[in-house]
Short mmCIF file of C-alpha atoms in Angstrom, two decimals:
data_model
loop_
_atom_site.label_atom_id
_atom_site.label_comp_id
_atom_site.label_asym_id
_atom_site.label_seq_id
_atom_site.Cartn_x
_atom_site.Cartn_y
_atom_site.Cartn_z
CA UNK A 1 3.20 -2.11 20.62
CA UNK A 2 -0.34 -2.17 19.76
CA UNK A 3 -1.05 -3.01 16.33
CA UNK A 4 -2.65 -6.01 15.05
CA UNK A 5 -3.68 -7.71 11.58
CA UNK A 6 -6.45 -10.00 10.11
CA UNK A 7 -4.35 -12.98 9.80
CA UNK A 8 -6.42 -14.02 6.72
CA UNK A 9 -8.99 -11.64 5.26
CA UNK A 10 -11.06 -14.39 3.47
CA UNK A 11 -11.68 -16.00 6.65
CA UNK A 12 -12.15 -12.99 8.72
CA UNK A 13 -13.52 -10.90 6.30
CA UNK A 14 -15.47 -12.92 3.87
CA UNK A 15 -17.54 -9.86 2.26
CA UNK A 16 -14.34 -8.20 1.26
CA UNK A 17 -12.64 -7.97 -2.22
CA UNK A 18 -10.27 -10.12 -3.17
CA UNK A 19 -6.73 -9.25 -2.40
CA UNK A 20 -4.62 -12.42 -2.77
CA UNK A 21 -4.11 -12.16 -6.57
CA UNK A 22 -0.77 -13.83 -5.98
CA UNK A 23 0.20 -16.35 -8.54
CA UNK A 24 0.28 -19.95 -6.85
CA UNK A 25 2.38 -22.79 -8.34
CA UNK A 26 3.02 -20.31 -11.62
CA UNK A 27 -0.74 -19.57 -12.63
CA UNK A 28 -2.79 -17.06 -12.32
CA UNK A 29 -2.14 -13.20 -12.78
CA UNK A 30 1.53 -11.52 -13.24
CA UNK A 31 2.63 -9.62 -10.51
CA UNK A 32 2.03 -6.55 -12.22
CA UNK A 33 -1.57 -6.97 -12.54
CA UNK A 34 -3.95 -4.01 -10.70
CA UNK A 35 -7.01 -5.66 -9.75
CA UNK A 36 -8.03 -2.46 -7.73
CA UNK A 37 -7.78 1.12 -6.64
CA UNK A 38 -6.40 2.48 -3.42
CA UNK A 39 -8.24 5.78 -2.13
CA UNK A 40 -5.34 8.05 0.01
CA UNK A 41 -6.04 10.46 2.09
CA UNK A 42 -5.59 13.90 0.40
CA UNK A 43 -3.51 15.50 3.20
CA UNK A 44 -1.36 12.42 3.06
CA UNK A 45 2.58 12.58 2.05
CA UNK A 46 1.62 9.32 -0.28
CA UNK A 47 -1.01 11.69 -1.97
CA UNK A 48 1.50 14.60 -1.99
CA UNK A 49 4.32 12.09 -3.48
CA UNK A 50 2.03 10.46 -6.00
CA UNK A 51 0.29 13.87 -6.81
CA UNK A 52 -3.08 11.77 -6.63
CA UNK A 53 -5.91 10.84 -4.26
CA UNK A 54 -6.89 7.36 -6.22
CA UNK A 55 -4.07 4.87 -7.29
CA UNK A 56 -4.36 1.38 -8.98
CA UNK A 57 -2.28 -1.21 -7.46
CA UNK A 58 -1.33 -4.77 -7.49
CA UNK A 59 -2.63 -6.90 -4.38
CA UNK A 60 -0.68 -10.05 -3.66
CA UNK A 61 -1.49 -10.40 0.16
CA UNK A 62 -4.13 -12.46 2.39
CA UNK A 63 -3.04 -10.50 5.37
CA UNK A 64 -4.16 -6.63 6.65
CA UNK A 65 -4.22 -4.20 9.12
CA UNK A 66 -6.55 -4.48 11.51
CA UNK A 67 -5.47 -1.33 13.62
CA UNK A 68 -2.43 0.89 14.04
CA UNK A 69 -0.85 1.84 17.43
CA UNK A 70 -0.50 5.47 17.92
CA UNK A 71 1.05 7.92 16.41
CA UNK A 72 0.90 5.82 13.04
CA UNK A 73 -2.02 6.69 11.06
CA UNK A 74 -3.47 4.49 8.33
CA UNK A 75 -3.76 6.94 4.68
CA UNK A 76 -5.15 4.52 2.35
CA UNK A 77 -7.95 2.07 1.94
CA UNK A 78 -9.22 -0.53 -0.77
CA UNK A 79 -12.69 0.01 -2.12
CA UNK A 80 -13.65 -2.63 0.79
CA UNK A 81 -11.91 -0.27 3.46
CA UNK A 82 -9.16 -2.71 4.17
CA UNK A 83 -6.12 -0.52 5.08
CA UNK A 84 -3.75 -0.36 2.29
CA UNK A 85 -1.19 2.50 3.55
CA UNK A 86 0.20 3.86 6.58
CA UNK A 87 2.32 6.81 7.66
CA UNK A 88 4.35 8.30 10.66
CA UNK A 89 3.19 11.86 10.76
CA UNK A 90 6.13 14.30 11.03
CA UNK A 91 8.79 11.57 9.78
CA UNK A 92 10.31 12.62 6.56
CA UNK A 93 10.04 9.28 4.73
CA UNK A 94 7.94 6.57 6.63
CA UNK A 95 5.30 5.49 4.34
CA UNK A 96 4.27 1.90 4.44
CA UNK A 97 2.34 0.18 1.63
CA UNK A 98 0.32 -3.16 1.35
CA UNK A 99 0.57 -3.49 -2.72
CA UNK A 100 4.15 -3.94 -4.04
CA UNK A 101 5.19 -1.05 -6.18
CA UNK A 102 8.23 -3.02 -7.26
CA UNK A 103 6.33 -5.08 -9.54
CA UNK A 104 4.96 -1.58 -11.16
CA UNK A 105 7.62 0.40 -11.91
CA UNK A 106 7.80 -0.61 -15.49
CA UNK A 107 3.70 0.10 -15.60
CA UNK A 108 2.79 2.53 -13.33
CA UNK A 109 4.09 6.09 -13.01
CA UNK A 110 2.92 6.12 -9.12
CA UNK A 111 5.28 3.34 -8.40
CA UNK A 112 8.31 5.41 -10.13
CA UNK A 113 7.18 8.30 -8.23
CA UNK A 114 7.34 6.35 -4.81
CA UNK A 115 10.81 5.02 -5.15
CA UNK A 116 12.20 8.26 -6.46
CA UNK A 117 10.40 10.18 -3.48
CA UNK A 118 12.68 7.72 -1.25
CA UNK A 119 15.92 8.33 -3.19
CA UNK A 120 15.34 11.88 -2.70
CA UNK A 121 14.79 11.68 1.12
CA UNK A 122 18.09 9.54 0.97
CA UNK A 123 20.29 11.79 -0.79
CA UNK A 124 19.13 14.88 1.61
CA UNK A 125 19.78 12.77 4.66
CA UNK A 126 23.11 11.61 3.27
CA UNK A 127 22.60 8.02 4.27
#
């Protein structure tokens, strides 16, 4: 389709922020730990849903989007410019995020807003 991934951020982009805050062997930070922020494109669906352009997120990954095929658009970036969100323009619901909002529902209003928007679209579409 034309997209590509950085298979391992730390190896391929050593100057980047840490993104792999997942727990190894039961140690480390809780999955709800929010070590960095994501800047959202102000015109993006995500910014509209979350009603903000900057949100704190958890970071539990070692891979990242390198490029996306058209017509997809990257709409959110970490402080080191690693892509963290993408959307399909014109689609009523297609939003992808690199963080794990399911782990933030009890602590972050932004996670609750994201899931509420998804449920709302499902209700409107009837499926």
